XYZ file of C-alpha atoms in Angstrom:
575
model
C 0.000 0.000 0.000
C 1.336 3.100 -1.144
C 2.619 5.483 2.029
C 1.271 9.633 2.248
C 1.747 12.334 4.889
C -0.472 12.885 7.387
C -1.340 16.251 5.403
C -2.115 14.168 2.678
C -4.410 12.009 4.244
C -6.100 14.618 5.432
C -6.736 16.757 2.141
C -7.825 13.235 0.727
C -10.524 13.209 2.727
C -11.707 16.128 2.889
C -12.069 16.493 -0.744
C -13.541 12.927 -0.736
C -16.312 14.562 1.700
C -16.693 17.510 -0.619
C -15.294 20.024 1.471
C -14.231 22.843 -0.998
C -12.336 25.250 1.005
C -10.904 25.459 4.868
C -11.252 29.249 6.922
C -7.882 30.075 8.519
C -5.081 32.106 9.172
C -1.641 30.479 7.990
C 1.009 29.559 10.817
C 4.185 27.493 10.893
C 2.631 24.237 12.523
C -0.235 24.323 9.648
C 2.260 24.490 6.842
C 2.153 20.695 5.859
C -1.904 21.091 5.648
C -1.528 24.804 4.024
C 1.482 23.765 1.200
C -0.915 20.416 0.507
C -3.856 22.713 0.357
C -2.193 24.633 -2.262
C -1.155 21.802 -4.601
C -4.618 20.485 -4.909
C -7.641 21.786 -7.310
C -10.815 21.619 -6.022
C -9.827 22.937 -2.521
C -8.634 26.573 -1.217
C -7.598 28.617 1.749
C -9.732 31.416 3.349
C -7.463 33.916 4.645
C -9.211 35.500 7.484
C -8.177 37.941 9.737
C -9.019 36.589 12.864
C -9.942 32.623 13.070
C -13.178 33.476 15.572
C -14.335 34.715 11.896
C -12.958 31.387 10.210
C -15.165 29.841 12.677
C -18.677 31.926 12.311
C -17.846 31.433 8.481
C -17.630 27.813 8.085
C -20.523 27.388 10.283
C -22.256 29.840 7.982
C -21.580 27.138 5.088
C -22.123 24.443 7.173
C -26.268 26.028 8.000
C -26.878 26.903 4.397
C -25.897 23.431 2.769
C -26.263 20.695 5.100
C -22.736 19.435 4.625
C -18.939 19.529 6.169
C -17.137 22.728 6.432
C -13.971 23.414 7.906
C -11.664 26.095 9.545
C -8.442 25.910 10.995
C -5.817 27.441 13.663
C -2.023 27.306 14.102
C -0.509 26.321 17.698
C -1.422 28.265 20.787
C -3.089 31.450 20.151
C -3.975 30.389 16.690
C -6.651 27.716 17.504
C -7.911 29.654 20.468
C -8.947 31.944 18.723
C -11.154 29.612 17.317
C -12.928 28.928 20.348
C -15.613 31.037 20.124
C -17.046 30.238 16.855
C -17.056 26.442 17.131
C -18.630 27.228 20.775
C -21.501 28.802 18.244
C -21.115 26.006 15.240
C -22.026 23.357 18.167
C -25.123 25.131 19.633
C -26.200 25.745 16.288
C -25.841 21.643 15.205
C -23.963 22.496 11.865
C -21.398 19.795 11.105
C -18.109 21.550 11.171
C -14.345 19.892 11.419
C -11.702 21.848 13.155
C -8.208 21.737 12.502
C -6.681 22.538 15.609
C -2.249 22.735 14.343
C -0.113 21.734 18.366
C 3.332 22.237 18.387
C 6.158 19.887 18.039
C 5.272 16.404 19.294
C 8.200 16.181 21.379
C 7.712 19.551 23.314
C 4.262 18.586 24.288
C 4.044 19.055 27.993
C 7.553 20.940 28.717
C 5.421 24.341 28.438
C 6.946 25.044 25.196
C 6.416 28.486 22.849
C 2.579 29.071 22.852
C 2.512 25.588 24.545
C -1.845 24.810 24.927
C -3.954 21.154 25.264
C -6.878 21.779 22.693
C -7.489 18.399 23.124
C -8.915 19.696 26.587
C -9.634 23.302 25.727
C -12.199 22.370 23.274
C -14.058 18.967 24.523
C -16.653 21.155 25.570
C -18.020 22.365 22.393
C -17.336 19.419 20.102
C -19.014 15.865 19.653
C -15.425 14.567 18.745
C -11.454 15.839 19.892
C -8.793 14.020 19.493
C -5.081 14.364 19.276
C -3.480 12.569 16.547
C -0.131 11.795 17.819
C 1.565 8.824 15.875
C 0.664 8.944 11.906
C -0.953 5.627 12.191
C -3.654 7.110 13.996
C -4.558 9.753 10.884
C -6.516 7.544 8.457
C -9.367 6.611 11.033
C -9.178 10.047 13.354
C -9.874 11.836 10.587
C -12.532 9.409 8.915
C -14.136 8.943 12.742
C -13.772 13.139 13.550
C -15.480 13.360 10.007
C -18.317 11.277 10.393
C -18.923 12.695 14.190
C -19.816 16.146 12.751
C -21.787 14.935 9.937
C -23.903 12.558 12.488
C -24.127 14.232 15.655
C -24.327 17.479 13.527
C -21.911 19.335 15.753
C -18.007 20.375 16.120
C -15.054 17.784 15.589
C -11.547 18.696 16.389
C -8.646 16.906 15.300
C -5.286 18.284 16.998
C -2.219 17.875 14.618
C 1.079 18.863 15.805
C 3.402 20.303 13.121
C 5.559 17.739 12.808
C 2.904 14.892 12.998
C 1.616 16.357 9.525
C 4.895 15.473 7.664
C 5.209 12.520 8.735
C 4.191 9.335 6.497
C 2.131 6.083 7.028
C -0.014 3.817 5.046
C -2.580 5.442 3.169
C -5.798 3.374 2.015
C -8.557 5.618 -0.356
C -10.819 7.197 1.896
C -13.772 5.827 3.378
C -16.947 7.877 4.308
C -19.569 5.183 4.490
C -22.203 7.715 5.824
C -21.729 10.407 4.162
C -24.602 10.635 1.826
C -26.524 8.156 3.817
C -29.994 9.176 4.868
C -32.397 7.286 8.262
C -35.564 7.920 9.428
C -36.189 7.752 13.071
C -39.974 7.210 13.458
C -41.536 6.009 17.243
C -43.172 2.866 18.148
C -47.082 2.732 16.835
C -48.367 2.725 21.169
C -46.238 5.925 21.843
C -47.769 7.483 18.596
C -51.030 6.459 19.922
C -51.013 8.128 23.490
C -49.833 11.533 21.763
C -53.036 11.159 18.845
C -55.419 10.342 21.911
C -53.547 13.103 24.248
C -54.110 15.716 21.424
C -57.808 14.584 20.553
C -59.087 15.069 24.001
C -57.829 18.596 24.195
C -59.855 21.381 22.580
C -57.141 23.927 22.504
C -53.511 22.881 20.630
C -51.137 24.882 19.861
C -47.766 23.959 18.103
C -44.442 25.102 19.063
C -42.162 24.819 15.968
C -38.634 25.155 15.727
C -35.599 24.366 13.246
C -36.505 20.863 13.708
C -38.763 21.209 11.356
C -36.212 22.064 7.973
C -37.670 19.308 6.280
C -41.244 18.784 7.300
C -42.807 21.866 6.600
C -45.679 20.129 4.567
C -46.750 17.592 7.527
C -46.335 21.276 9.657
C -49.025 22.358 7.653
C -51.334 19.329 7.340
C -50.792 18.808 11.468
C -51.971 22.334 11.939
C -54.892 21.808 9.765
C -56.035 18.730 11.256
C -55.990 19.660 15.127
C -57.290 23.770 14.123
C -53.983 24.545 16.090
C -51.965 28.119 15.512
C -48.006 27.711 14.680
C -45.710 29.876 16.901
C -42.243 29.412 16.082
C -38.982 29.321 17.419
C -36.045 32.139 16.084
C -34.021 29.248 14.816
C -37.522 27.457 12.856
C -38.369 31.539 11.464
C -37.236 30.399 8.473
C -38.819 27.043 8.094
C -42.087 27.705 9.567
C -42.949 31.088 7.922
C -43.058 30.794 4.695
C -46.741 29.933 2.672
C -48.101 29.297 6.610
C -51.379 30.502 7.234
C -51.642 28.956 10.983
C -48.605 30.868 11.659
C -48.982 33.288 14.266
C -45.669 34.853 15.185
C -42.718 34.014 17.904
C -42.799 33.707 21.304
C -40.099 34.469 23.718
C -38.090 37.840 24.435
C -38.440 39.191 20.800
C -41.610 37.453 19.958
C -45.235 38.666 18.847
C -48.518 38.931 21.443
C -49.814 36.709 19.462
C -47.742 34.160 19.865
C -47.597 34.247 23.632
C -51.250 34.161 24.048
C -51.726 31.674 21.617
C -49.098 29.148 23.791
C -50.516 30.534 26.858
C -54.545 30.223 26.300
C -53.759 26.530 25.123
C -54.914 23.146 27.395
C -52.112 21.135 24.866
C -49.038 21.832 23.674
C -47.367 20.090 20.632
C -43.556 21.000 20.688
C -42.059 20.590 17.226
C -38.124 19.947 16.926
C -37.642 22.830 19.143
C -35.343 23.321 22.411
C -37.062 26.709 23.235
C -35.443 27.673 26.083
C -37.509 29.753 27.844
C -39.679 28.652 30.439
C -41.413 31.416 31.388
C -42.651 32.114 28.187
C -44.125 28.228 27.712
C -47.629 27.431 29.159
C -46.676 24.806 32.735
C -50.171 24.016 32.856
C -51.161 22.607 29.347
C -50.745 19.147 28.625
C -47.540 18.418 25.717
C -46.702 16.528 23.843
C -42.974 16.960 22.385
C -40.903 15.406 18.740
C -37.514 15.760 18.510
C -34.652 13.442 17.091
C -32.714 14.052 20.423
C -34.225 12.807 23.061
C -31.823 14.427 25.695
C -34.145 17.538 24.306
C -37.548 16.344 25.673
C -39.080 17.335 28.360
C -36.129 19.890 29.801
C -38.133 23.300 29.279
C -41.732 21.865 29.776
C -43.249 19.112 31.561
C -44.231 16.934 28.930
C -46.456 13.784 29.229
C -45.989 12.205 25.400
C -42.431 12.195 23.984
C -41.401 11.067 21.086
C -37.736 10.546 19.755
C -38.019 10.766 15.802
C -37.592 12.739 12.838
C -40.265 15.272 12.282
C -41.496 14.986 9.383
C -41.455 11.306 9.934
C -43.208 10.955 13.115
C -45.338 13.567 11.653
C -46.517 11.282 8.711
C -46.938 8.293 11.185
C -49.181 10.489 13.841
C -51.299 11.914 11.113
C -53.537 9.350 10.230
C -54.659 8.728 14.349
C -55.663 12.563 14.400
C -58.944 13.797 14.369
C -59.984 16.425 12.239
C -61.282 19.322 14.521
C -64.279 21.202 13.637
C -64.008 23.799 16.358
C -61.533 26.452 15.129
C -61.815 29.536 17.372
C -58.724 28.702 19.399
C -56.990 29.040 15.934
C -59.021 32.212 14.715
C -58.490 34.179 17.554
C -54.929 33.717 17.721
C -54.597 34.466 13.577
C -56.808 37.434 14.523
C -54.074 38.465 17.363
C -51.535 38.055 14.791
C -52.930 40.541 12.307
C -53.337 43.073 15.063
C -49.723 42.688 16.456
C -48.203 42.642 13.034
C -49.732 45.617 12.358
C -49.062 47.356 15.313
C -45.439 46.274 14.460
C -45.500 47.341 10.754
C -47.055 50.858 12.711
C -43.496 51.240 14.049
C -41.720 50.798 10.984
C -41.721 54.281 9.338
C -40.116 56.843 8.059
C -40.727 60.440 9.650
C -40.206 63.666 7.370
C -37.926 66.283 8.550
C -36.633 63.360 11.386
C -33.069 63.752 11.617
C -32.623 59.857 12.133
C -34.092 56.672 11.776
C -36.158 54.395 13.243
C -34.564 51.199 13.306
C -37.505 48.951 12.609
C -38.185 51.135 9.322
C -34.104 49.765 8.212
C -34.983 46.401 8.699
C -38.730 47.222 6.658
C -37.358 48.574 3.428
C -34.397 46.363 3.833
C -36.765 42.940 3.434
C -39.087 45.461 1.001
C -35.906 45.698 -1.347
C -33.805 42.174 -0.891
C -34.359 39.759 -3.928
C -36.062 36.794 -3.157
C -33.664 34.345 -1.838
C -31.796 36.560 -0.015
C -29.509 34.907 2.697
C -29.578 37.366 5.636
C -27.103 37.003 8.933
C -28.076 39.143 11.914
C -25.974 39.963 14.926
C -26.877 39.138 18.282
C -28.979 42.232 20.095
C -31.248 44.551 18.612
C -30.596 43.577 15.095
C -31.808 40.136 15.236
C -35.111 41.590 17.090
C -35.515 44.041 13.824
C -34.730 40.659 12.000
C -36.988 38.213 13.726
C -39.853 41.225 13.864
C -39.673 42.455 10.157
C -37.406 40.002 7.752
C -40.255 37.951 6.338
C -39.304 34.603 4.742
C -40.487 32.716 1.357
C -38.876 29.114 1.447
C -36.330 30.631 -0.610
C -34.436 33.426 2.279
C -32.326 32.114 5.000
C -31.370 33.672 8.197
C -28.197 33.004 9.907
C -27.508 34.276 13.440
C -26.123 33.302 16.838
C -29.337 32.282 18.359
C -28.303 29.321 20.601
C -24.679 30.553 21.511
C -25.660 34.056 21.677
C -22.289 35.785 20.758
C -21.541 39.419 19.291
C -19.827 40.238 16.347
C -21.273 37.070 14.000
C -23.322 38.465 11.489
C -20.162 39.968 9.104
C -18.431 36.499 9.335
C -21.655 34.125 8.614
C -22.306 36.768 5.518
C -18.328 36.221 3.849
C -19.049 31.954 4.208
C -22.691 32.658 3.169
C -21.174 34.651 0.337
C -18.586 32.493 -0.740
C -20.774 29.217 -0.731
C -23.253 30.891 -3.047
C -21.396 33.626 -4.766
C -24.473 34.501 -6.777
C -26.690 35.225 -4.194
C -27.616 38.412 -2.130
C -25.958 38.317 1.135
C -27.190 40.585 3.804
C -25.562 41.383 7.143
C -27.452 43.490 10.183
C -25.040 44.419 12.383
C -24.620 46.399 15.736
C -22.447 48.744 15.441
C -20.570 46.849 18.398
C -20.740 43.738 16.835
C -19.332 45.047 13.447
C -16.285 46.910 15.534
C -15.466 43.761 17.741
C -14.191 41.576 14.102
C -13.898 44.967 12.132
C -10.736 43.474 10.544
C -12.626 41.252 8.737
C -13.743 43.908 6.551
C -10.277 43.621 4.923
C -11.375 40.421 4.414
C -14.105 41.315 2.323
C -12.075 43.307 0.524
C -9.355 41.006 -0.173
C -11.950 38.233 -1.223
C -13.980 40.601 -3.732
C -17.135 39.315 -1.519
C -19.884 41.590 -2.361
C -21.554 41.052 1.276
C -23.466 44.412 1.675
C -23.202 45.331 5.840
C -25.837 47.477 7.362
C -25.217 48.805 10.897
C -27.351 49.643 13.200
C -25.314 52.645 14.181
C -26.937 53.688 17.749
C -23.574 54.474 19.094
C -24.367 52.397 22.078
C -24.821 48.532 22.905
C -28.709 48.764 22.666
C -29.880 46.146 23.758
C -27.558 45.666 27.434
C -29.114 48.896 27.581
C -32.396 47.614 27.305
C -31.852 45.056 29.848
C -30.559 47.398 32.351
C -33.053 49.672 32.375
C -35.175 46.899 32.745
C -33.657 45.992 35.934
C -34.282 49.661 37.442
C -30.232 50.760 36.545
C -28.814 53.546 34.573
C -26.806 52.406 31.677
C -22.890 51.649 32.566
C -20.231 51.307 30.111
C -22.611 50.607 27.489
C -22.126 54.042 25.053
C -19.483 53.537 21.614
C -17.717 56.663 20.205
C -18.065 55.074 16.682
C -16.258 56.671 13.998
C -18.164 57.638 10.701
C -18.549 53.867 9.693
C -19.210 54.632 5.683
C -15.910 56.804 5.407
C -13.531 54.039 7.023
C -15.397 51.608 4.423
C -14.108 53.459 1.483
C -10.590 54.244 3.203
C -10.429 50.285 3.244
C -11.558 50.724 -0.347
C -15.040 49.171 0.107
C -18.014 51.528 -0.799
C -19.230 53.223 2.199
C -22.803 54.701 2.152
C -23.801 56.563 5.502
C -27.893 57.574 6.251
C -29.484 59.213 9.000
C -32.829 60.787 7.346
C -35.373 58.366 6.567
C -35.987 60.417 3.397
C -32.754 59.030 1.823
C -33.137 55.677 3.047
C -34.629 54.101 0.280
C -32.188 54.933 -2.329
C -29.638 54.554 0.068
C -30.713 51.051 0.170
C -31.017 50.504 -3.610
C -28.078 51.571 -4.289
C -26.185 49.303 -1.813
C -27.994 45.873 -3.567
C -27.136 47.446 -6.895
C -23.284 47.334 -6.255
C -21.614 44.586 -7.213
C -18.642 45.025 -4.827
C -19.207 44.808 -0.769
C -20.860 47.478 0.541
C -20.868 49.412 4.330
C -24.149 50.979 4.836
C -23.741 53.093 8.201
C -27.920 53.515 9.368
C -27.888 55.907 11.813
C -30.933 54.847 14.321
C -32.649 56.343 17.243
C -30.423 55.002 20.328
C -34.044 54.898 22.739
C -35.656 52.683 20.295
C -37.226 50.398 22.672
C -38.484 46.799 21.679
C -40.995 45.588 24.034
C -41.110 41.646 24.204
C -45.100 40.168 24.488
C -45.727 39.905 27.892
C -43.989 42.676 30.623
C -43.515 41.360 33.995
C -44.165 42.889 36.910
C -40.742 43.076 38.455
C -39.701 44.824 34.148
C -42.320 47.505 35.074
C -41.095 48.470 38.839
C -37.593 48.463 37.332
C -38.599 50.426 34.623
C -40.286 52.720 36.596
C -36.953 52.788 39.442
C -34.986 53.683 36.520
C -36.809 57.034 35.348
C -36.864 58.174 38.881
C -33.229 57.268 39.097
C -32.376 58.902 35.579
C -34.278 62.417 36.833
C -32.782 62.472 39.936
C -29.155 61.994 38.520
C -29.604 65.224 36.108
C -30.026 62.389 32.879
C -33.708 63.567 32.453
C -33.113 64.433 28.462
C -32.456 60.325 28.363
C -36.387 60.001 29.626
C -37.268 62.660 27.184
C -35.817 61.498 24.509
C -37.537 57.936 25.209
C -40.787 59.775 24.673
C -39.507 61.505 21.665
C -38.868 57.949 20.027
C -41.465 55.343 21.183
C -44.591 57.270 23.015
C -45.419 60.056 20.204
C -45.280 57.944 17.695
């Protein structure tokens, strides 16, 4: 059998599992993967500026196709760096492999230059991490780390000191025996039976859907239909559940709709749809439920539930559908669709455009922004207030996808999910709303964009402040701390990167400020100055959000920071 380096191996099999390019920055213990990388057609190397953004990227490409992506990080401080992003790749349950570089074999453990253990640092965000240290290990690690991410639909890590990759063993043609294999997880015919009799007893369902249901948006419909139940979805199922849905009634949770809170809480049964919600106080205790998901670890952890079931959705679906009865009574469903039309239009209320205003309401960005994107638009959103403008106004057509942080929860993703968005489907529109603290915390990546010729078009939420930690501290009765930015003009530092900058504040020139970022066919900077008070009310205020609220006006007054209350007014009360 015919002998191949480690690096060899490796590039093998990646391009035997399709993977078409690997996110990294270049370092001396990476340079037997990097030169092999080079030699090869059909592969390439990202060059990021930081590897967090290598990360966010490949699990960009990883969410939009299904299949492997990878990133990479020299010794030390290189694959740290990573660490972030795959903590976000793992939530999310995108299959991404990690090529974590070590340093020289023999120096391991004599706290050696930029000396780490990722084979520790990173076990807690990855289904699979493993340090290859003899070459005859490389064949199956890589094959086993492989097959890991595709399964379990997380992070694998292989850990690959420098001189490790150089070295040779015996190489057999790669093997990927799942790799384009598909199985259907469907529950035994009595469990199916106790959820169709738990279901037809209660008079009031409602369905909780989440990304779980990616591929079973027809047996959605068809369940909904059959038990005269409303649809409130999960951020992560927006895009699933949305589109051509008429029992849809909106999200629940911090950034959801009214309706969708009173339609979970007015139910007596709950049917929880590939979902790990994870907000309790926002899911009806009281109603019976009834929960599908294909991990079971996720059943029955945010609700009580009396019927689970571990199976595919759509599956499970298809075998539940035929015990259901058809209800008659719908006014459980037509009073939440009714609640829905009035909350979306109290929403679409908000988004406008004031003449003579002197800046913009943020809501009315994220308005014209879904008005004017083409049709399959892939949008990323940053964590904060632009994913609430996203979640509240990006509407989706079974064509758009939305990319964000919503399981991890970090800052600064939504510029690096747009440049592996971009790059996996160069032809498409690629849309990034970012907080202006997000886009300054992995601004270098903008050189990125630059070097790449991505045409990624960037709108920031420029409220010179981080909005939403705002939001939750005067929530809590506190003045604001540490939470202002002195941004610079973000438009002019586009072009002096050479990317065209475009910077609004009047709502009058928004729309052909707009138009004429889609129409470029370079990336783009659009710096939206918004009203910093904006305030986004989730469904339901608590008591406890009211009294601190109300202890934060009185403290704001008292402290000589009464224009802050007045200008809170100004933006959300005379409106």
């Amino acid at each position: 059998m015919a002998k191949k380096t480690v690096s060899e191996i490796l590039v093998d099999t990646l391009l035997a599992a399709g993977v078409t390019r690997v996110y990294g920055v270049v370092g001396d213990s990476l340079n037997g993967i990097t030169e092999e990388i080079r030699k090869r057609d059909g592969i390439e190397w990202i060059h990021v500026r930081n590897e967090e953004a290598g990360a966010f990227a490949a699990g960009a490409e990883a969410h939009l196709t299904g299949a492997l992506a990878v990133c990479a990080g020299s010794c030390g401080p290189g694959n740290t760096h990573l660490l972030n992003g795959l903590y976000d790749c793992h939530r999310s349950r995108v299959p991404v492999l990690a090529l974590a570089a070590q340093i020289p074999s023999a120096e391991i453990g004599s706290q050696y230059f930029q000396e780490t253990h990722p084979e520790n640092t990173f076990k807690e965000c990855s289904a699979y991490c493993e340090l290859i240290a003899h070459p005859d290990q490389a064949v199956r690690c890589i094959e086993i780390g492989i097959q890991t991410a595709l399964t379990q639909r997380g992070v694998a890590v292989l850990v690959i000191p420098g001189d490790i990759s150089h070295e040779k063993t015996e190489a057999p043609e790669p093997r990927l025996p799942i790799l384009r294999n598909r199985a259907r997880l469907v529950p035994d015919l009595e469990d199916l039976r106790a959820a169709a009799d738990l279901l037809n007893t209660c008079s009031r369902v409602t369905i909780m859907a989440g990304a779980g249901c990616a591929e079973a948006h027809a047996e959605l419909l068809q369940t909904a239909e059959a038990l005269g139940a409303p649809v409130v979805h999960a951020l992560r199922g927006k895009e699933y559940v949305e589109p051509h849905n008429p029992y849809d009634v909106g999200m629940s949770g911090l950034l959801g709709f009214t309706s969708g809170y009173h339609a979970l809480m007015d139910a007596d049964a709950l049917l929880m749809l590939g979902t790990d919600f994870p907000y309790q106080q926002f899911l009806p205790q009281d109603a019976r439920t009834v929960q599908i998901d294909l991990r079971g670890e996720h059943i029955g952890r945010r609700a009580r539930v009396e019927v689970g079931l571990v199976g595919d959705v759509a599956a499970t679906l298809q075998a539940l559908l035929p015990l259901l009865n058809h209800k008659r009574d719908r006014a459980h469903l037509e009073k939440a669709q009714e609640n829905y039309r009035e909350a979306r239009q109290d929403l679409d209320d908000l988004a406008t455009g004031e003449a003579g205003d002197t800046s913009l309401h943020p809501q009315y960005v994220a308005r014209l922004l879904n008005e004017q994107a083409a049709a399959d638009a892939i949008f990323t959103c940053d964590v904060g207030t632009p994913t609430i403008w996203a979640a509240r106004y990006l509407r989706f057509n079974g064509q758009r996808r939305l990319i964000g942080s919503f399981n991890h929860g970090s800052m600064a993703n939504a510029m690096p999910q747009a440049l592996g968005a971009q790059l996996t489907y160069p032809g498409r529109q690629v849309i990034a709303l970012a907080g202006d603290g997000g886009f300054a915390m992995l601004m270098g990546e903008l050189l990125t964009l630059k070097q790449l010729k991505t045409p990624v078009k960037i709108v920031i939420f420029n409220n010179n402040s981080l909005g939403f930690v705002e939001l939750e501290m005067k929530a809590a009765g506190i003045l604001e701390y540490g939470t202002e930015l002195e941004n610079p003009n973000f438009a002019a530092l586009a072009e002096a990167a050479g990317v065209r900058g475009i910077r609004v504040s009047a709502p009058a020139e928004l729309p052909a400020a707009i138009a004429a970022m889609l129409a470029h066919p370079g990336p783009v900077i659009l710096d939206a100055v918004v009203k910093r008070a904006e305030l986004s009310m989730p469904p339901t205020i608590e008591a406890a959000q009211v009294k601190g609220f109300s202890l934060y006006t009185l403290k704001a007054i008292m402290s000589g920071r009464g224009d802050e209350i007045l200008e809170l007014a100004k933006a959300n009360l005379f409106r």
